[in-house]
mmCIF file of C-alpha atoms and ligand atoms in Angstrom:
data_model
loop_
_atom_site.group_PDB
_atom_site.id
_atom_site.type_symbol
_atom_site.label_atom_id
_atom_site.label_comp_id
_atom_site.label_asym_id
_atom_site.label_seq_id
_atom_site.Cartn_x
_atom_site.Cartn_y
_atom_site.Cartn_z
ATOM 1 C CA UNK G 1 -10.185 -4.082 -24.434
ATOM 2 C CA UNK G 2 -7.226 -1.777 -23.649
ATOM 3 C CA UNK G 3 -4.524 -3.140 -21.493
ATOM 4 C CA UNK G 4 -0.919 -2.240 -20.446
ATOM 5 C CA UNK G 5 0.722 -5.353 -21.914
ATOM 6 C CA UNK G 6 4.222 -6.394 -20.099
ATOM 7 C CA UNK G 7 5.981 -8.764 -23.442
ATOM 8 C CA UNK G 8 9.301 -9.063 -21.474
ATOM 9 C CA UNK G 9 10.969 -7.880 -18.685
ATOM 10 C CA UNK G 10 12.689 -4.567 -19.289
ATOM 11 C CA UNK G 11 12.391 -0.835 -18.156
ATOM 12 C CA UNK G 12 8.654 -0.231 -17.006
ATOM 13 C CA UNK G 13 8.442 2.450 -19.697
ATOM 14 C CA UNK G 14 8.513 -0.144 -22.388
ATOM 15 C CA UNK G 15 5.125 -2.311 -21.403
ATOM 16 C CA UNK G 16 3.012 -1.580 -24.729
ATOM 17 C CA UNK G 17 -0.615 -0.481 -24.641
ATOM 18 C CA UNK G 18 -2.518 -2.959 -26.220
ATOM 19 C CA UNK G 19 -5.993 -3.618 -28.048
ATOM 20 C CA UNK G 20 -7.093 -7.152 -27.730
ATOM 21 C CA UNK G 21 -10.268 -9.190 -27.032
ATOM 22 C CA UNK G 22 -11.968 -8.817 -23.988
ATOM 23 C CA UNK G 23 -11.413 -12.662 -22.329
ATOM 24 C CA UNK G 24 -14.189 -15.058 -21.032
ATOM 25 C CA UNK G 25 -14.640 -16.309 -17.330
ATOM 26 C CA UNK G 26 -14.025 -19.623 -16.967
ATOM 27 C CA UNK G 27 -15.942 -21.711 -14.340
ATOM 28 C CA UNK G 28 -15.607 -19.739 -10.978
ATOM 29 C CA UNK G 29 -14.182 -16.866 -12.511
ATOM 30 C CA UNK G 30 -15.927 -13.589 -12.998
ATOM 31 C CA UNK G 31 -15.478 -10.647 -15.532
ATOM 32 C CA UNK G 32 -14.419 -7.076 -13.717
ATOM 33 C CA UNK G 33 -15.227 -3.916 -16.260
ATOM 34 C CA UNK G 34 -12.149 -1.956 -14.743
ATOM 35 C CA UNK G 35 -13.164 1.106 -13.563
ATOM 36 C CA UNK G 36 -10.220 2.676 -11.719
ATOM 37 C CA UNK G 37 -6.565 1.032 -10.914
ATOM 38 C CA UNK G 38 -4.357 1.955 -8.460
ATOM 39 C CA UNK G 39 -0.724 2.360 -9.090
ATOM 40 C CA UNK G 40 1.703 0.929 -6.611
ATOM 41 C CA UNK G 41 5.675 1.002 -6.231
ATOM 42 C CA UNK G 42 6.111 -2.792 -6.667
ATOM 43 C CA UNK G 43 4.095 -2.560 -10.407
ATOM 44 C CA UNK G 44 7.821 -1.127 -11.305
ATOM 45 C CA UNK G 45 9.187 -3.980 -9.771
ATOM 46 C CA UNK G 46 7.069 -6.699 -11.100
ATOM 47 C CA UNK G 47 7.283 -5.298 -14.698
ATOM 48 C CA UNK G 48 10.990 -5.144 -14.512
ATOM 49 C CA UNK G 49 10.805 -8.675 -13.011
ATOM 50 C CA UNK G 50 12.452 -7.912 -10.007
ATOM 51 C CA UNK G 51 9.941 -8.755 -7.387
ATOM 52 C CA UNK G 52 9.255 -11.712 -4.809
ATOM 53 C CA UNK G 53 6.692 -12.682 -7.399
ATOM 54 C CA UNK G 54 6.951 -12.608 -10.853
ATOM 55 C CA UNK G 55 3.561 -13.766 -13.263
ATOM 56 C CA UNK G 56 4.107 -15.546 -16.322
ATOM 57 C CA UNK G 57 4.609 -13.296 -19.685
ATOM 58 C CA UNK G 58 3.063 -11.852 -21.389
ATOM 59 C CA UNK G 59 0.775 -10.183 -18.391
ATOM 60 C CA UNK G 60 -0.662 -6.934 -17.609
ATOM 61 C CA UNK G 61 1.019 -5.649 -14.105
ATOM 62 C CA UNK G 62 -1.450 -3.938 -11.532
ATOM 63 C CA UNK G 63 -2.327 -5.302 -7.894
ATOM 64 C CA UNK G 64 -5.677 -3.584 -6.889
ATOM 65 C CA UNK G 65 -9.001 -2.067 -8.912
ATOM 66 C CA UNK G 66 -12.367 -0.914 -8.463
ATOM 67 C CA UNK G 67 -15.136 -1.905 -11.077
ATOM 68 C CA UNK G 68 -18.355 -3.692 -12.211
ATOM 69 C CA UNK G 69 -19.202 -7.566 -12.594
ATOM 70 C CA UNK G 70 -19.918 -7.659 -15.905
ATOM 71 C CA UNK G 71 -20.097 -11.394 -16.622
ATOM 72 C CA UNK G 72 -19.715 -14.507 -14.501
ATOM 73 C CA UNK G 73 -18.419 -18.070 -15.297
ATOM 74 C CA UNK G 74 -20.600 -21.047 -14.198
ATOM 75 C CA UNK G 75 -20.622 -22.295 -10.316
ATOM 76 C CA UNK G 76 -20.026 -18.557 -9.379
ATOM 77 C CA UNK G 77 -22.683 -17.606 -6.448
ATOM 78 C CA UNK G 78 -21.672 -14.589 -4.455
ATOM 79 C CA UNK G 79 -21.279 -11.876 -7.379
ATOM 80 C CA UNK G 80 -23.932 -11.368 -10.331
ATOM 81 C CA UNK G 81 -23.715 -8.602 -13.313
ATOM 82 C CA UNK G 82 -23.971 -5.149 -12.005
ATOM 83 C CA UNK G 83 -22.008 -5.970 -8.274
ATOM 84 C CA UNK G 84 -19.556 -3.017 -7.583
ATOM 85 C CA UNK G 85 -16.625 -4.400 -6.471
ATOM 86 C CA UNK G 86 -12.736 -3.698 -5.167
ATOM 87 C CA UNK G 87 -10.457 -6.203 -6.243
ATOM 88 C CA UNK G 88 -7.154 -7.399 -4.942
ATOM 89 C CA UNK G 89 -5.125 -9.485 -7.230
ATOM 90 C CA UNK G 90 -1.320 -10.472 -7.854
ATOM 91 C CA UNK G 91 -1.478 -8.280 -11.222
ATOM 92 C CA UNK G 92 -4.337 -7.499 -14.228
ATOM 93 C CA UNK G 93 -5.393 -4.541 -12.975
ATOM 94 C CA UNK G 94 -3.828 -2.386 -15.600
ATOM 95 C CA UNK G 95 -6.868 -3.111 -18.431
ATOM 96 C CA UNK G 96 -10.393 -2.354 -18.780
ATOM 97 C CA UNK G 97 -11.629 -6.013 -18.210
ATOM 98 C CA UNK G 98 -9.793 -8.314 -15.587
ATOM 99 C CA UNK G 99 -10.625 -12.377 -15.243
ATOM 100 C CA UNK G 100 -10.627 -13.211 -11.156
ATOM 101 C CA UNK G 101 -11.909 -15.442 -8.584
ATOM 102 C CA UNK G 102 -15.109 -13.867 -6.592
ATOM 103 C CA UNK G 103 -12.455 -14.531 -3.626
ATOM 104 C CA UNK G 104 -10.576 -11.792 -4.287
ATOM 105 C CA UNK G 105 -13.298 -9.149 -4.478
ATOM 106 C CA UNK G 106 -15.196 -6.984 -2.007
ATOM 107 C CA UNK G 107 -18.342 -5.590 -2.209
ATOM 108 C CA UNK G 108 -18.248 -1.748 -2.574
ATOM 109 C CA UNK G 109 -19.928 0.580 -0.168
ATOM 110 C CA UNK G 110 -22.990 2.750 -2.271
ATOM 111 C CA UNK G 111 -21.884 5.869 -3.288
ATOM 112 C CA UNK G 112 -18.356 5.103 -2.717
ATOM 113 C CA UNK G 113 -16.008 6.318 -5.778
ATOM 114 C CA UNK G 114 -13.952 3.813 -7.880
ATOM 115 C CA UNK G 115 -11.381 5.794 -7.220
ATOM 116 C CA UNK G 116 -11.659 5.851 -4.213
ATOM 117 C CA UNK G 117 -12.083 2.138 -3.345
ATOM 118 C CA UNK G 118 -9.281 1.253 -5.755
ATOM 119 C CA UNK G 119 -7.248 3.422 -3.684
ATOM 120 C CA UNK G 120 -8.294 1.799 -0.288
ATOM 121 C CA UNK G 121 -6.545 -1.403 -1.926
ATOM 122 C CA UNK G 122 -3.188 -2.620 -1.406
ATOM 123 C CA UNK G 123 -1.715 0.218 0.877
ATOM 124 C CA UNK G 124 -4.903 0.208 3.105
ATOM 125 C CA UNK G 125 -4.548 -3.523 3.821
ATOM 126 C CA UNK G 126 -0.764 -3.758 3.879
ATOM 127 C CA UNK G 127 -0.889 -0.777 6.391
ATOM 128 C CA UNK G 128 -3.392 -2.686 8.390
ATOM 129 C CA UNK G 129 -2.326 -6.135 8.958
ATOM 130 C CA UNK G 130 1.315 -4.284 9.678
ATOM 131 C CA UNK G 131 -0.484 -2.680 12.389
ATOM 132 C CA UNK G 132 -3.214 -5.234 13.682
ATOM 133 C CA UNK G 133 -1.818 -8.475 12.577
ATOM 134 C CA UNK G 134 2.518 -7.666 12.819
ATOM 135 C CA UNK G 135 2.548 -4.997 16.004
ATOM 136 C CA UNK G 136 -0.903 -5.912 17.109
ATOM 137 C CA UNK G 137 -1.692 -1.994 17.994
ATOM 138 C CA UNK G 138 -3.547 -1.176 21.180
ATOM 139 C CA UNK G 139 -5.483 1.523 22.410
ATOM 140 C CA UNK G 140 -3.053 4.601 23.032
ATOM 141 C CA UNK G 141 0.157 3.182 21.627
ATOM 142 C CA UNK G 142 2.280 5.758 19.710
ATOM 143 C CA UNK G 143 3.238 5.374 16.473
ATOM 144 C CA UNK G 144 5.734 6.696 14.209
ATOM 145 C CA UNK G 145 5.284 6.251 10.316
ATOM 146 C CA UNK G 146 8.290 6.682 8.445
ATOM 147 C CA UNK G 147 8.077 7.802 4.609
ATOM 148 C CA UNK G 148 4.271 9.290 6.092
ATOM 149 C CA UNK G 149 3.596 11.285 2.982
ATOM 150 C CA UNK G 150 3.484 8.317 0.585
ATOM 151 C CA UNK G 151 1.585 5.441 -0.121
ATOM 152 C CA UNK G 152 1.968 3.075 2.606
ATOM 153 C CA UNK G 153 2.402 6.429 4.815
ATOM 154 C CA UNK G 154 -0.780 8.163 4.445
ATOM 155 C CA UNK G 155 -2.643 4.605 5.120
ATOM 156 C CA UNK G 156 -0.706 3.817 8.107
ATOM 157 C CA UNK G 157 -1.221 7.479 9.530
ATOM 158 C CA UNK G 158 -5.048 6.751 9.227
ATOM 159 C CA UNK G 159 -5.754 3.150 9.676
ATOM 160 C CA UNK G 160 -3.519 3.962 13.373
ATOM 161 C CA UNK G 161 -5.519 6.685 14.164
ATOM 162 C CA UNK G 162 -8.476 4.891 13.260
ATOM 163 C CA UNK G 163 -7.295 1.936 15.176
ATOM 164 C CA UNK G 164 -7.104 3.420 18.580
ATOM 165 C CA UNK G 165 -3.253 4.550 18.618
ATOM 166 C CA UNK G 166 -2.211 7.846 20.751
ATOM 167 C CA UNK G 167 0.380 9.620 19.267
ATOM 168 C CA UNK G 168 1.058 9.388 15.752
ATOM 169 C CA UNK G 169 3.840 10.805 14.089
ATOM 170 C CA UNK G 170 4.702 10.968 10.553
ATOM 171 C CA UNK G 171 8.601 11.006 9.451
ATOM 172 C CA UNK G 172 8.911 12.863 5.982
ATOM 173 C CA UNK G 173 11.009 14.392 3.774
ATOM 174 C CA UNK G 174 10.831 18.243 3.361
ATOM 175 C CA UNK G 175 8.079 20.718 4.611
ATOM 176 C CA UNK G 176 5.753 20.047 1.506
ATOM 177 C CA UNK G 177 5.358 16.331 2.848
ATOM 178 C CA UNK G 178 5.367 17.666 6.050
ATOM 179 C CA UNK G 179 2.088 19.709 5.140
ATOM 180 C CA UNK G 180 1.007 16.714 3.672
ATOM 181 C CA UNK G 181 1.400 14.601 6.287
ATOM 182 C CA UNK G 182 -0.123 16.709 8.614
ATOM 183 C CA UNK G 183 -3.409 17.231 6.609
ATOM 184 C CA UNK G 184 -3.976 13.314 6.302
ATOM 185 C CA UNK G 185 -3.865 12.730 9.729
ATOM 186 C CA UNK G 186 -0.289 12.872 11.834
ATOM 187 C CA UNK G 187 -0.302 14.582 15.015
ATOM 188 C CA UNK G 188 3.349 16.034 14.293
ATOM 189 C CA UNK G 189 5.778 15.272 11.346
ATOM 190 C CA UNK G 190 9.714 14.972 11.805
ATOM 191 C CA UNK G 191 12.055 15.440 8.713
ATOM 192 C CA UNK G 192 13.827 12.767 8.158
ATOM 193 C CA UNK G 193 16.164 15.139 6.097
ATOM 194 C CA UNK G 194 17.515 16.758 9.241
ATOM 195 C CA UNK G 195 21.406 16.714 10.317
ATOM 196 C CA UNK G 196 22.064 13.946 13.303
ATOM 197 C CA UNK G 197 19.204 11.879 12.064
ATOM 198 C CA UNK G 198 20.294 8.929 14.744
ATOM 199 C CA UNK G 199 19.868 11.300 18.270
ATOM 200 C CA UNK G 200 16.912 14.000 16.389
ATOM 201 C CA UNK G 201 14.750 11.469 15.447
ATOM 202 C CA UNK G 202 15.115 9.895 18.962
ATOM 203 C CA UNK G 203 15.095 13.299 20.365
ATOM 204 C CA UNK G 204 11.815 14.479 18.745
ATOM 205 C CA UNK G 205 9.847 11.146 19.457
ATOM 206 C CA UNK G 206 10.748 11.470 22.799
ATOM 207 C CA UNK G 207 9.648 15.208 23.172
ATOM 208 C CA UNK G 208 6.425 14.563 21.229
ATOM 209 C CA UNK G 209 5.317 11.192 23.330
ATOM 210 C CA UNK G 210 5.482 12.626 26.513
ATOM 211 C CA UNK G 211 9.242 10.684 26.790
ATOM 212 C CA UNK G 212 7.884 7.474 26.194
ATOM 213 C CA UNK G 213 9.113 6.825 22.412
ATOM 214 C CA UNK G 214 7.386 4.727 19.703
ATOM 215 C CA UNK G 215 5.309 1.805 20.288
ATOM 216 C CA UNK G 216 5.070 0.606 17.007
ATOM 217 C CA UNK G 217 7.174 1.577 13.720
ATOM 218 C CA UNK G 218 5.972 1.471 10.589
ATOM 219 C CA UNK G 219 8.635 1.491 7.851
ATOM 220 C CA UNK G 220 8.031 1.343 3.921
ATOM 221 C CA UNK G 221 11.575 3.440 3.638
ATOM 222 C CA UNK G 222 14.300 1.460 5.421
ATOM 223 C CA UNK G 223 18.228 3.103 5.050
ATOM 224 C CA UNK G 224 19.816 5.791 7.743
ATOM 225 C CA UNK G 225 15.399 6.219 8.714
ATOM 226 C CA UNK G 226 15.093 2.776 10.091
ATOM 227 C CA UNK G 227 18.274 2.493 12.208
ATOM 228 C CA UNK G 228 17.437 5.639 14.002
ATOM 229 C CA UNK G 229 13.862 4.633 14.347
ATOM 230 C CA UNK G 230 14.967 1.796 16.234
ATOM 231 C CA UNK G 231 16.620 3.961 18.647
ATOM 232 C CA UNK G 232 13.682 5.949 18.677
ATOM 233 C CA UNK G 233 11.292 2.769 20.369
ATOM 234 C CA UNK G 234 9.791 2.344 23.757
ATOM 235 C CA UNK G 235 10.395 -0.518 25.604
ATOM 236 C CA UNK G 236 8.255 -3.014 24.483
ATOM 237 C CA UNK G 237 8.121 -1.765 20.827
ATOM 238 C CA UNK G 238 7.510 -3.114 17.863
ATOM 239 C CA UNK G 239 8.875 -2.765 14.296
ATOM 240 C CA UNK G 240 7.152 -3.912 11.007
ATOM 241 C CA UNK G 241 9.414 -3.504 8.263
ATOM 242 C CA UNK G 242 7.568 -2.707 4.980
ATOM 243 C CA UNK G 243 9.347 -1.885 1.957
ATOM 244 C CA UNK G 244 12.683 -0.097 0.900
ATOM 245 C CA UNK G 245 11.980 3.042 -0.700
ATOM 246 C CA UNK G 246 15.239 4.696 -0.211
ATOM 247 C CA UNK G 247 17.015 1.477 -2.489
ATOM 248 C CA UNK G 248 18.876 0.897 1.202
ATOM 249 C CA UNK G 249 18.187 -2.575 2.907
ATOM 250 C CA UNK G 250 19.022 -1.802 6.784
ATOM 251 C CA UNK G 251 21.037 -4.298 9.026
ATOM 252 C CA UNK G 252 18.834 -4.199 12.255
ATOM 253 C CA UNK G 253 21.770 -3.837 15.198
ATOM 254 C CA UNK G 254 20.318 -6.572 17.857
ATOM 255 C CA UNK G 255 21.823 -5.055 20.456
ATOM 256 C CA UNK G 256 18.755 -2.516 20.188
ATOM 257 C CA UNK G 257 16.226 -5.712 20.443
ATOM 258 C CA UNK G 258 17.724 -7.117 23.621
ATOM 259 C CA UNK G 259 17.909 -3.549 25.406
ATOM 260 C CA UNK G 260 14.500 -2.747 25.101
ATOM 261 C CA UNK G 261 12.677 -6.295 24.190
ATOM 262 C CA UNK G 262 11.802 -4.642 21.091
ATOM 263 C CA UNK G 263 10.050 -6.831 18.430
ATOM 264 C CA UNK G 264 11.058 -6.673 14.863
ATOM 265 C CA UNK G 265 8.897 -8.214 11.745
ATOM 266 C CA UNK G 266 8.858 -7.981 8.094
ATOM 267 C CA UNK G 267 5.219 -8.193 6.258
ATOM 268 C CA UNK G 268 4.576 -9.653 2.854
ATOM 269 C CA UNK G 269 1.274 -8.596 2.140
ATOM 270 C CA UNK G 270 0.399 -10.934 -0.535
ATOM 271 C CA UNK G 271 1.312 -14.247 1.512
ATOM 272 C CA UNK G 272 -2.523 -13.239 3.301
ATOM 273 C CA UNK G 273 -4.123 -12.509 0.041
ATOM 274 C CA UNK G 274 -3.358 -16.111 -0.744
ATOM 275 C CA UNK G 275 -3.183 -18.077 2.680
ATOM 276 C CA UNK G 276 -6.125 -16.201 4.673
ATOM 277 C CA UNK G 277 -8.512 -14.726 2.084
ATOM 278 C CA UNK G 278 -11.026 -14.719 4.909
ATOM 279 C CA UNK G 279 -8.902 -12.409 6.932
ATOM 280 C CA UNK G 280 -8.298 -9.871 3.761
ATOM 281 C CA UNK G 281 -12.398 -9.675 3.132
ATOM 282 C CA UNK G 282 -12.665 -8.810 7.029
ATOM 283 C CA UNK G 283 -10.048 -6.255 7.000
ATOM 284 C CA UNK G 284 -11.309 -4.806 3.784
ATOM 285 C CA UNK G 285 -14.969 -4.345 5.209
ATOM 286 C CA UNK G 286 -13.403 -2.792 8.273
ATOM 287 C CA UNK G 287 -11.465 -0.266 5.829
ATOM 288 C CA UNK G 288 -14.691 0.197 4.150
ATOM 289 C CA UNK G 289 -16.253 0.714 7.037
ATOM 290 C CA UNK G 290 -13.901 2.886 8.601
ATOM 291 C CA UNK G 291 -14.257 5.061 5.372
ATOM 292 C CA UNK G 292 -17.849 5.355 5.246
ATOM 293 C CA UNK G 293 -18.016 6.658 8.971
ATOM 294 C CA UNK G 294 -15.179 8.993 7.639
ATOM 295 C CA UNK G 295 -12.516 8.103 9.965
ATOM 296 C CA UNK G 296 -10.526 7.940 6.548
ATOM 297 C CA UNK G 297 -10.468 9.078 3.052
ATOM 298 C CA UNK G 298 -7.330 7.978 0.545
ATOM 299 C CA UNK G 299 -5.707 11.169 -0.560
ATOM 300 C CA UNK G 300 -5.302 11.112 -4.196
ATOM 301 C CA UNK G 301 -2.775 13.275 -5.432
ATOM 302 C CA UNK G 302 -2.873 12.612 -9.323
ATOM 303 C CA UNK G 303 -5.388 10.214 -11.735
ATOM 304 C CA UNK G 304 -4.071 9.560 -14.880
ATOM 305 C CA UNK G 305 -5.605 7.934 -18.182
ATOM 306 C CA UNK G 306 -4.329 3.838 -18.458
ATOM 307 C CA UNK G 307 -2.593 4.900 -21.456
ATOM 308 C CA UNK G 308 -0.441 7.149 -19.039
ATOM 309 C CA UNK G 309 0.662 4.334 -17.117
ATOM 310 C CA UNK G 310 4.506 5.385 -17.395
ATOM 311 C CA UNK G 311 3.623 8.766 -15.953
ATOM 312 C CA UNK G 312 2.074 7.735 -13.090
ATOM 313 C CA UNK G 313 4.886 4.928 -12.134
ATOM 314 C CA UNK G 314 7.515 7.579 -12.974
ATOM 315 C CA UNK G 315 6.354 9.831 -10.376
ATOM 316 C CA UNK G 316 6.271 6.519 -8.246
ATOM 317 C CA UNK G 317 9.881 5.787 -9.377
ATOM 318 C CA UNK G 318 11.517 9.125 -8.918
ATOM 319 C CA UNK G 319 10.108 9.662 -5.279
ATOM 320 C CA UNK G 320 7.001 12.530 -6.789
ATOM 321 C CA UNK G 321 4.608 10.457 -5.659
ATOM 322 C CA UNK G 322 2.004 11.923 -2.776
ATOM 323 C CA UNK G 323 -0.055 9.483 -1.369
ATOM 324 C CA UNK G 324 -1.728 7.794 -4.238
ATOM 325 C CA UNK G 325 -2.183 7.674 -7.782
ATOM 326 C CA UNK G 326 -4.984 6.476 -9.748
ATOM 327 C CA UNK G 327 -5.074 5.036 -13.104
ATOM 328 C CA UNK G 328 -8.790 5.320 -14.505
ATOM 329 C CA UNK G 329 -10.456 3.488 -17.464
ATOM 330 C CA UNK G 330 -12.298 4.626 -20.313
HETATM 331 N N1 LIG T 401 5.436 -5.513 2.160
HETATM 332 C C1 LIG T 401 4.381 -5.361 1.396
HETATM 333 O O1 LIG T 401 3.501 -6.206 1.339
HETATM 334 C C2 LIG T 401 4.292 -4.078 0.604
HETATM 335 C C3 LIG T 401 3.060 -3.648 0.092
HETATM 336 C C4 LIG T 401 3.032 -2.412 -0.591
HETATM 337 C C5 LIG T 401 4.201 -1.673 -0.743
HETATM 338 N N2 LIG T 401 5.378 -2.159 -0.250
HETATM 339 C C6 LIG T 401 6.640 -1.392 -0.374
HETATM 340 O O2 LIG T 401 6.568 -0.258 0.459
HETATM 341 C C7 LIG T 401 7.442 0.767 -0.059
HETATM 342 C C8 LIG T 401 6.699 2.087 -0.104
HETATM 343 O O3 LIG T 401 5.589 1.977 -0.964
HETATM 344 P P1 LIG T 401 4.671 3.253 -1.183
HETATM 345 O O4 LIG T 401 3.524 2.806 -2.013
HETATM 346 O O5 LIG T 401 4.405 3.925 0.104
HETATM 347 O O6 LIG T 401 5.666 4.166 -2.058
HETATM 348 P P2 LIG T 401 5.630 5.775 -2.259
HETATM 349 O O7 LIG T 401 4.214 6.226 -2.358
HETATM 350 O O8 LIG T 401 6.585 6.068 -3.353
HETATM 351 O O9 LIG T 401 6.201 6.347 -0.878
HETATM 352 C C9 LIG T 401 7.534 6.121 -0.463
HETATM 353 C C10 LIG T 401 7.877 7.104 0.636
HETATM 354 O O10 LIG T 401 9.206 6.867 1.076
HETATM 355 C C11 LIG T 401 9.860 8.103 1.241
HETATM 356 N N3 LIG T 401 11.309 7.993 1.046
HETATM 357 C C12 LIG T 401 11.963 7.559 -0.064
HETATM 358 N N4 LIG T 401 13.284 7.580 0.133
HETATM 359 C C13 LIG T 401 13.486 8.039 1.381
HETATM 360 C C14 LIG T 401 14.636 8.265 2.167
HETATM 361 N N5 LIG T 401 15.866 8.062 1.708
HETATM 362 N N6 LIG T 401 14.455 8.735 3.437
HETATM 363 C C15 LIG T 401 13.222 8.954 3.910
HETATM 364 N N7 LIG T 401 12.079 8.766 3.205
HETATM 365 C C16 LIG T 401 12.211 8.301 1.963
HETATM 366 C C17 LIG T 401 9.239 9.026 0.217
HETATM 367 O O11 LIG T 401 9.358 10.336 0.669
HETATM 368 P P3 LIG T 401 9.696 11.508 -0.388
HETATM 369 O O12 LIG T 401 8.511 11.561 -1.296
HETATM 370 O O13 LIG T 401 9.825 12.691 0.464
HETATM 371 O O14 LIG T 401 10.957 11.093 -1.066
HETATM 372 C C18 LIG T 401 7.790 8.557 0.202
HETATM 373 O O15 LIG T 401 7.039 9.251 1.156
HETATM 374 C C19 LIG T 401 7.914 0.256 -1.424
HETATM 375 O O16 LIG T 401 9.226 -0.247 -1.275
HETATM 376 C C20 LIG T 401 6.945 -0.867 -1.751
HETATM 377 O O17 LIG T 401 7.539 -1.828 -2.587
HETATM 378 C C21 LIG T 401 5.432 -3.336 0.412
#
């Protein structure tokens, strides 16, 4: 099989594509014929062994695929040979075969795309246990979405609308996000590019939610974006922090918290993967379901070949990434 092979822990650029043998389930384990992989920001990170969680080398990186059972170990009863699956994982997505437990894959709707569900993967459930499980959304609350053109953005756009929320509005960078945005599901878009970001932002939410502000932020971008979202909150509001994609960690100014008896809370995606797999296979069928009564569809804005790994993270890296990219096999 061919697999994006990390040796060390350097520049993503220099993982090696590899030809090796295919390996064998062990007892509770099950084959996956890769069929698509989705690319994700913190590949980049893992590779260059700067993330929370780092595998043991050598490893191929990749946190989410779509594909066939093609062989199972012993004492394996919910998959057989020929199952289309999604699969979540902590990395091994970036090769044509992948060795997991059936706990960490979901049955695939008919008809649905590999592409498709591999792109449903990571960002779809980070998105929506930030805004079930962290801000535990209700019917009609607003929600802004910074960094709404991206990965985490597009996802959180739909799964809110798809959740129930009023108002949602997508911060962006520059009118071609903006379009973006727009077209995947935000009410309005703000750019986060504009002069005065800490009283626009505020400004704009306001005008936009009737004067009411945000209910629930959604941040995957953190920097000068996060500390005027804060300020952008309605009482009672709540804050999931995300990610960093602007390289800027944000000190959260309290005084913000106590004013309005806003709520803020960080979300490590992963930690539910491992501690509540029965919670990820009900969210997943929900996002499955949600797709196949179309109240969302991923917006794939490049596939590449998995020998042009490098490509697709550098458009990840260098902030050319539009909602997400695909990595396909064979
Ligand atoms: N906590 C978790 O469990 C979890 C799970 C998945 C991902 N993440 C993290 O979430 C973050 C985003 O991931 P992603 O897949 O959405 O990445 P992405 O597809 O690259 O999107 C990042 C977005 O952030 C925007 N952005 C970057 N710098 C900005 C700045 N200075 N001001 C405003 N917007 C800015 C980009 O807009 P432009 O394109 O206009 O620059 C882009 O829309 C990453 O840090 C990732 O590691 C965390």
């Amino acid at each position: 099989m061919k697999a994006v092979y990390v040796r060390e822990f350097a520049p993503f650029d220099q993982a090696e594509i590899v030809d090796i043998p295919n390996p064998e389930p062990g007892p509770g384990e099950v084959l996956i014929a890769v069929k698509a992989a989705e690319a994700n920001f913190p590949d980049i990170l893992v590779m260059e062994g700067k993330y929370q969680i780092t595998p043991p080398l050598p490893f191929s990186p990749g946190k989410a695929a779509a594909g066939i059972v093609e062989s199972t170990g012993g004492k394996v009863m919910s998959l057989k040979p020929g199952d289309r699956v999604a699969v979540q994982v902590e990395h091994g997505a970036y090769a044509e075969k992948l060795i997991t437990s059936p706990a960490t894959c979901y049955p695939m709707p008919d008809g649905m795309p590999f592409e498709d569900a591999a792109a449903l993967g990571l960002v779809y459930q980070t998105s929506h246990f930030a805004l079930a499980g962290r801000a535990s959304i209700k019917p009609g609350d607003n929600v802004l979405v910074l960094g709404a053109s991206g990965g985490i953005g597009v996802s959180s756009v739909q799964l809110a609308k798809a959740l129930g929320a009023g108002v949602v509005i997508g911060g962006v960078l520059g009118a071609e996000n903006a379009t973006i945005a727009k077209a995947t599901g935000a009410d309005h878009t703000i750019d986060l590019g504009m002069e005065n970001l800490r009283d626009g932002l505020r400004d704009q939410v306001r005008e936009m939610t009737g004067g009411r502000g945000a209910d629930i932020v959604i941040d995957p971008v953190g920097g000068a974006a996060n500390a005027a979202a804060l300020r952008a909150m309605a009482w009672s509001g709540r804050m999931v922090i995300i990610g960093f994609a602007s390289g800027d960690i944000p000190m959260i100014k309290s005084n913000y918290l106590l004013v309005k008896n806003i709520a803020v809370s960080g979300l490590q995606w992963s930690d539910y993967r491992e501690r509540d797999p029965a919670w990820v296979g009900r969210v997943q069928n929900e996002i499955f379901e949600f797709y196949s009564d179309g109240k969302l569809k991923p917006y794939i804005s490049k596939i590449y070949p998995l020998e042009d790994y490098a490509k697709a993270l550098m458009r990840l890296k260098t902030g050319q990434a539009q909602g997400k990219i695909i990595l396909k096999m064979g």
